[in-house]
Amino acid sequence: MRYWLFKTEPSAYSFEQLRKDGTTPWTGVRNFQARNNMMEMKLGDLGLFYHSSIAEPAAVGTCKVVATAHPDFTQFERTSEYFDGRAKPDNPLWYMVDVAYGEEFARPVTLARMRAEPRLVGMALLRRGQRLSVQPVMPHEWKIILELGAL
DNA sequence: GCCAACGTTGGC
DNA sequence: GCCAACGTTGGC
């Protein structure tokens, strides 16, 4: 089983919203590396749910992969901001997984807190200029962040 | 709002 | 296939 990190701007889709929805298709990923990460995901893989582009960016809880990669329907929707004319239903370009709400951290693990943790040196999220919206998390990093979140 | 980092595009 | 220009991301 592998671990991942799902990055989202809470104004676009928040952990709170996932709690209400139960599960959600992770639409809108338009970066090949992030897409390839999703295509590697297996049922039952776990993810950190990370809120970005806010005053205190933070991992706020966990989620679980409940459907492996399947075509992201928004690439075919002309009115969607994620529409991609290069994609055809019989030849999709973009994929998504479905994720389910997991557990909320007792305390969000802020980006600043992660940077201050020596054991997290080398974590992908903390690399300069890191922008991938879906990225792998190493098992030891997962363990440390759950500790910090006091889950 | 600024700007560094990085992926993507497109001319050659 | 190189690489400059451009657009986007996202922390600060």
PDB file of C-alpha atoms (C1' of nucleotides) in Angstrom:
ATOM      1  CA  MET A   1       0.000   0.000   0.000  1.00  0.00           C
ATOM      2  CA  ARG A   2       1.261   3.444  -0.878  1.00  0.00           C
ATOM      3  CA  TYR A   3       0.773   6.956   0.428  1.00  0.00           C
ATOM      4  CA  TRP A   4       0.060  10.159  -1.480  1.00  0.00           C
ATOM      5  CA  LEU A   5      -0.667  13.824  -1.015  1.00  0.00           C
ATOM      6  CA  PHE A   6      -3.647  15.559  -2.628  1.00  0.00           C
ATOM      7  CA  LYS A   7      -3.267  19.318  -2.890  1.00  0.00           C
ATOM      8  CA  THR A   8      -6.277  21.573  -3.252  1.00  0.00           C
ATOM      9  CA  GLU A   9      -7.266  25.166  -2.738  1.00  0.00           C
ATOM     10  CA  PRO A  10     -10.027  25.000  -0.134  1.00  0.00           C
ATOM     11  CA  SER A  11     -11.955  27.702  -2.020  1.00  0.00           C
ATOM     12  CA  ALA A  12     -12.160  25.256  -4.924  1.00  0.00           C
ATOM     13  CA  TYR A  13     -12.667  22.027  -2.950  1.00  0.00           C
ATOM     14  CA  SER A  14     -12.128  21.628   0.783  1.00  0.00           C
ATOM     15  CA  PHE A  15     -11.765  18.765   3.254  1.00  0.00           C
ATOM     16  CA  GLU A  16     -15.004  20.006   4.826  1.00  0.00           C
ATOM     17  CA  GLN A  17     -16.714  19.502   1.483  1.00  0.00           C
ATOM     18  CA  LEU A  18     -15.307  15.974   1.202  1.00  0.00           C
ATOM     19  CA  ARG A  19     -16.666  15.206   4.667  1.00  0.00           C
ATOM     20  CA  LYS A  20     -20.123  16.167   3.383  1.00  0.00           C
ATOM     21  CA  ASP A  21     -19.718  14.390   0.032  1.00  0.00           C
ATOM     22  CA  GLY A  22     -18.207  11.197   1.455  1.00  0.00           C
ATOM     23  CA  THR A  23     -16.347  10.536  -1.770  1.00  0.00           C
ATOM     24  CA  THR A  24     -15.362  12.678  -4.734  1.00  0.00           C
ATOM     25  CA  PRO A  25     -13.781  12.264  -8.172  1.00  0.00           C
ATOM     26  CA  TRP A  26     -10.439  14.094  -8.176  1.00  0.00           C
ATOM     27  CA  THR A  27     -11.108  16.068 -11.341  1.00  0.00           C
ATOM     28  CA  GLY A  28      -9.065  18.806 -12.957  1.00  0.00           C
ATOM     29  CA  VAL A  29      -5.525  17.483 -12.720  1.00  0.00           C
ATOM     30  CA  ARG A  30      -3.821  18.795 -15.867  1.00  0.00           C
ATOM     31  CA  ASN A  31      -0.201  17.966 -15.240  1.00  0.00           C
ATOM     32  CA  PHE A  32       1.336  14.796 -16.627  1.00  0.00           C
ATOM     33  CA  GLN A  33       3.407  13.913 -13.576  1.00  0.00           C
ATOM     34  CA  ALA A  34       0.433  14.353 -11.274  1.00  0.00           C
ATOM     35  CA  ARG A  35      -1.697  12.302 -13.663  1.00  0.00           C
ATOM     36  CA  ASN A  36       0.900   9.547 -13.778  1.00  0.00           C
ATOM     37  CA  ASN A  37       0.935   9.469  -9.983  1.00  0.00           C
ATOM     38  CA  MET A  38      -2.822   8.933  -9.985  1.00  0.00           C
ATOM     39  CA  MET A  39      -2.479   6.142 -12.544  1.00  0.00           C
ATOM     40  CA  GLU A  40      -0.186   4.323 -10.121  1.00  0.00           C
ATOM     41  CA  MET A  41      -2.685   4.437  -7.268  1.00  0.00           C
ATOM     42  CA  LYS A  42      -4.318   1.259  -6.026  1.00  0.00           C
ATOM     43  CA  LEU A  43      -7.533   0.700  -4.114  1.00  0.00           C
ATOM     44  CA  GLY A  44      -6.974   1.364  -0.444  1.00  0.00           C
ATOM     45  CA  ASP A  45      -3.979   3.652  -0.903  1.00  0.00           C
ATOM     46  CA  LEU A  46      -4.107   6.507   1.606  1.00  0.00           C
ATOM     47  CA  GLY A  47      -3.629  10.216   1.078  1.00  0.00           C
ATOM     48  CA  LEU A  48      -2.898  13.372   2.991  1.00  0.00           C
ATOM     49  CA  PHE A  49      -5.441  16.065   2.222  1.00  0.00           C
ATOM     50  CA  TYR A  50      -3.539  19.341   1.844  1.00  0.00           C
ATOM     51  CA  HIS A  51      -4.973  22.868   1.678  1.00  0.00           C
ATOM     52  CA  SER A  52      -2.864  25.271  -0.412  1.00  0.00           C
ATOM     53  CA  SER A  53      -2.898  28.954  -1.339  1.00  0.00           C
ATOM     54  CA  ILE A  54      -4.140  30.145   2.042  1.00  0.00           C
ATOM     55  CA  ALA A  55      -2.560  31.988   4.968  1.00  0.00           C
ATOM     56  CA  GLU A  56      -1.512  28.749   6.678  1.00  0.00           C
ATOM     57  CA  PRO A  57      -1.148  25.970   4.128  1.00  0.00           C
ATOM     58  CA  ALA A  58      -1.602  22.646   5.933  1.00  0.00           C
ATOM     59  CA  ALA A  59      -2.396  18.950   5.764  1.00  0.00           C
ATOM     60  CA  VAL A  60      -5.790  18.763   7.441  1.00  0.00           C
ATOM     61  CA  GLY A  61      -6.627  15.067   7.369  1.00  0.00           C
ATOM     62  CA  THR A  62      -6.544  11.833   5.442  1.00  0.00           C
ATOM     63  CA  CYS A  63      -8.410  10.290   2.547  1.00  0.00           C
ATOM     64  CA  LYS A  64      -8.498   6.930   0.814  1.00  0.00           C
ATOM     65  CA  VAL A  65      -8.463   5.852  -2.827  1.00  0.00           C
ATOM     66  CA  VAL A  66     -11.788   4.130  -3.544  1.00  0.00           C
ATOM     67  CA  ALA A  67     -11.610   4.037  -7.367  1.00  0.00           C
ATOM     68  CA  THR A  68      -8.471   3.651  -9.444  1.00  0.00           C
ATOM     69  CA  ALA A  69      -7.694   5.912 -12.398  1.00  0.00           C
ATOM     70  CA  HIS A  70     -10.508   6.413 -14.898  1.00  0.00           C
ATOM     71  CA  PRO A  71     -11.027   9.151 -17.506  1.00  0.00           C
ATOM     72  CA  ASP A  72     -11.671  12.615 -16.067  1.00  0.00           C
ATOM     73  CA  PHE A  73     -15.020  13.563 -17.575  1.00  0.00           C
ATOM     74  CA  THR A  74     -14.331  17.305 -17.373  1.00  0.00           C
ATOM     75  CA  GLN A  75     -11.850  17.053 -20.270  1.00  0.00           C
ATOM     76  CA  PHE A  76     -14.810  16.411 -22.624  1.00  0.00           C
ATOM     77  CA  GLU A  77     -17.075  19.174 -21.303  1.00  0.00           C
ATOM     78  CA  ARG A  78     -16.851  22.235 -23.531  1.00  0.00           C
ATOM     79  CA  THR A  79     -18.129  24.508 -20.788  1.00  0.00           C
ATOM     80  CA  SER A  80     -15.679  23.216 -18.182  1.00  0.00           C
ATOM     81  CA  GLU A  81     -12.564  25.180 -17.331  1.00  0.00           C
ATOM     82  CA  TYR A  82     -10.823  21.815 -17.602  1.00  0.00           C
ATOM     83  CA  PHE A  83     -11.976  21.130 -21.171  1.00  0.00           C
ATOM     84  CA  ASP A  84      -9.206  19.831 -23.417  1.00  0.00           C
ATOM     85  CA  GLY A  85      -9.937  19.659 -27.137  1.00  0.00           C
ATOM     86  CA  ARG A  86      -7.090  17.206 -27.723  1.00  0.00           C
ATOM     87  CA  ALA A  87      -8.912  14.546 -25.726  1.00  0.00           C
ATOM     88  CA  LYS A  88     -11.538  12.238 -27.236  1.00  0.00           C
ATOM     89  CA  PRO A  89     -13.807   9.821 -25.368  1.00  0.00           C
ATOM     90  CA  ASP A  90     -12.107   6.888 -27.126  1.00  0.00           C
ATOM     91  CA  ASN A  91      -8.685   8.412 -26.461  1.00  0.00           C
ATOM     92  CA  PRO A  92      -8.701  10.259 -23.141  1.00  0.00           C
ATOM     93  CA  LEU A  93      -5.761  12.333 -22.045  1.00  0.00           C
ATOM     94  CA  TRP A  94      -6.593  13.018 -18.409  1.00  0.00           C
ATOM     95  CA  TYR A  95      -7.503  10.667 -15.604  1.00  0.00           C
ATOM     96  CA  MET A  96      -8.822  10.931 -12.071  1.00  0.00           C
ATOM     97  CA  VAL A  97      -9.179   8.673  -9.054  1.00  0.00           C
ATOM     98  CA  ASP A  98     -12.034   8.759  -6.559  1.00  0.00           C
ATOM     99  CA  VAL A  99     -11.170   9.503  -2.950  1.00  0.00           C
ATOM    100  CA  ALA A 100     -13.172   9.005   0.231  1.00  0.00           C
ATOM    101  CA  TYR A 101     -13.056  11.051   3.405  1.00  0.00           C
ATOM    102  CA  GLY A 102     -10.767   9.526   6.006  1.00  0.00           C
ATOM    103  CA  GLU A 103     -10.032  11.190   9.311  1.00  0.00           C
ATOM    104  CA  GLU A 104      -9.592  14.800  10.311  1.00  0.00           C
ATOM    105  CA  PHE A 105      -6.387  15.674  12.157  1.00  0.00           C
ATOM    106  CA  ALA A 106      -6.868  16.857  15.736  1.00  0.00           C
ATOM    107  CA  ARG A 107      -4.485  19.641  14.752  1.00  0.00           C
ATOM    108  CA  PRO A 108      -3.741  20.593  11.131  1.00  0.00           C
ATOM    109  CA  VAL A 109      -0.101  19.996  10.258  1.00  0.00           C
ATOM    110  CA  THR A 110       0.993  23.296   8.765  1.00  0.00           C
ATOM    111  CA  LEU A 111       3.605  23.654   6.086  1.00  0.00           C
ATOM    112  CA  ALA A 112       5.677  25.673   8.572  1.00  0.00           C
ATOM    113  CA  ARG A 113       5.474  22.816  11.079  1.00  0.00           C
ATOM    114  CA  MET A 114       6.615  20.335   8.446  1.00  0.00           C
ATOM    115  CA  ARG A 115       9.534  22.557   7.472  1.00  0.00           C
ATOM    116  CA  ALA A 116      10.538  22.748  11.128  1.00  0.00           C
ATOM    117  CA  GLU A 117      10.627  18.948  11.439  1.00  0.00           C
ATOM    118  CA  PRO A 118      14.136  17.601  10.803  1.00  0.00           C
ATOM    119  CA  ARG A 119      12.809  14.109  10.078  1.00  0.00           C
ATOM    120  CA  LEU A 120      10.878  15.467   7.088  1.00  0.00           C
ATOM    121  CA  VAL A 121      13.922  16.819   5.289  1.00  0.00           C
ATOM    122  CA  GLY A 122      13.693  15.573   1.719  1.00  0.00           C
ATOM    123  CA  MET A 123       9.914  15.359   1.605  1.00  0.00           C
ATOM    124  CA  ALA A 124       8.665  16.206  -1.904  1.00  0.00           C
ATOM    125  CA  LEU A 125       6.216  18.844  -0.679  1.00  0.00           C
ATOM    126  CA  LEU A 126       9.014  20.785   1.001  1.00  0.00           C
ATOM    127  CA  ARG A 127      11.249  21.046  -2.042  1.00  0.00           C
ATOM    128  CA  ARG A 128      11.736  24.523  -3.466  1.00  0.00           C
ATOM    129  CA  GLY A 129       9.321  25.335  -6.218  1.00  0.00           C
ATOM    130  CA  GLN A 130       7.358  22.138  -5.666  1.00  0.00           C
ATOM    131  CA  ARG A 131       4.056  22.482  -7.510  1.00  0.00           C
ATOM    132  CA  LEU A 132       2.786  18.963  -8.151  1.00  0.00           C
ATOM    133  CA  SER A 133      -0.824  18.727  -7.038  1.00  0.00           C
ATOM    134  CA  VAL A 134      -0.648  14.962  -6.560  1.00  0.00           C
ATOM    135  CA  GLN A 135       2.565  13.601  -5.152  1.00  0.00           C
ATOM    136  CA  PRO A 136       3.904  10.509  -3.413  1.00  0.00           C
ATOM    137  CA  VAL A 137       4.519  10.431   0.345  1.00  0.00           C
ATOM    138  CA  MET A 138       7.059   8.039   1.859  1.00  0.00           C
ATOM    139  CA  PRO A 139       5.842   5.680   4.609  1.00  0.00           C
ATOM    140  CA  HIS A 140       8.055   7.297   7.252  1.00  0.00           C
ATOM    141  CA  GLU A 141       6.797  10.746   6.240  1.00  0.00           C
ATOM    142  CA  TRP A 142       3.217   9.534   6.537  1.00  0.00           C
ATOM    143  CA  LYS A 143       3.895   8.231  10.027  1.00  0.00           C
ATOM    144  CA  ILE A 144       5.507  11.471  11.182  1.00  0.00           C
ATOM    145  CA  ILE A 145       2.725  13.668   9.818  1.00  0.00           C
ATOM    146  CA  LEU A 146       0.041  11.552  11.486  1.00  0.00           C
ATOM    147  CA  GLU A 147       2.006  11.917  14.703  1.00  0.00           C
ATOM    148  CA  LEU A 148       2.155  15.696  14.292  1.00  0.00           C
ATOM    149  CA  GLY A 149      -1.559  15.787  13.556  1.00  0.00           C
ATOM    150  CA  ALA A 150      -2.086  13.747  16.723  1.00  0.00           C
ATOM    151  CA  LEU A 151      -4.454  11.477  14.902  1.00  0.00           C
TER     152      LEU A 151
ATOM    153  C1'  DG B   1       0.729  41.519  -5.243  1.00  0.00           C
ATOM    154  C1'  DC B   2       5.334  39.723  -6.008  1.00  0.00           C
ATOM    155  C1'  DC B   3       8.226  36.541  -7.843  1.00  0.00           C
ATOM    156  C1'  DA B   4      10.839  32.040  -8.124  1.00  0.00           C
ATOM    157  C1'  DA B   5      10.295  27.704 -10.023  1.00  0.00           C
ATOM    158  C1'  DC B   6       8.910  24.825 -13.332  1.00  0.00           C
ATOM    159  C1'  DG B   7       5.987  22.647 -17.090  1.00  0.00           C
ATOM    160  C1'  DT B   8       4.461  23.437 -21.700  1.00  0.00           C
ATOM    161  C1'  DT B   9       4.462  25.370 -26.214  1.00  0.00           C
ATOM    162  C1'  DG B  10       6.107  26.420 -30.561  1.00  0.00           C
ATOM    163  C1'  DG B  11       9.585  28.380 -33.772  1.00  0.00           C
ATOM    164  C1'  DC B  12      13.546  27.022 -35.882  1.00  0.00           C
TER     165       DC B  12
ATOM    166  C1'  DG C   1      15.462  18.112 -30.604  1.00  0.00           C
ATOM    167  C1'  DC C   2      16.812  22.509 -28.646  1.00  0.00           C
ATOM    168  C1'  DC C   3      15.555  26.324 -26.104  1.00  0.00           C
ATOM    169  C1'  DA C   4      13.365  30.918 -25.362  1.00  0.00           C
ATOM    170  C1'  DA C   5       9.026  32.651 -24.213  1.00  0.00           C
ATOM    171  C1'  DC C   6       5.091  32.158 -21.803  1.00  0.00           C
ATOM    172  C1'  DG C   7       1.664  30.733 -18.345  1.00  0.00           C
ATOM    173  C1'  DT C   8       0.698  28.789 -13.939  1.00  0.00           C
ATOM    174  C1'  DT C   9       1.431  27.575  -9.204  1.00  0.00           C
ATOM    175  C1'  DG C  10       1.728  28.720  -4.682  1.00  0.00           C
ATOM    176  C1'  DG C  11       4.426  30.460  -0.673  1.00  0.00           C
ATOM    177  C1'  DC C  12       5.404  34.611   1.275  1.00  0.00           C
TER     178       DC C  12
END
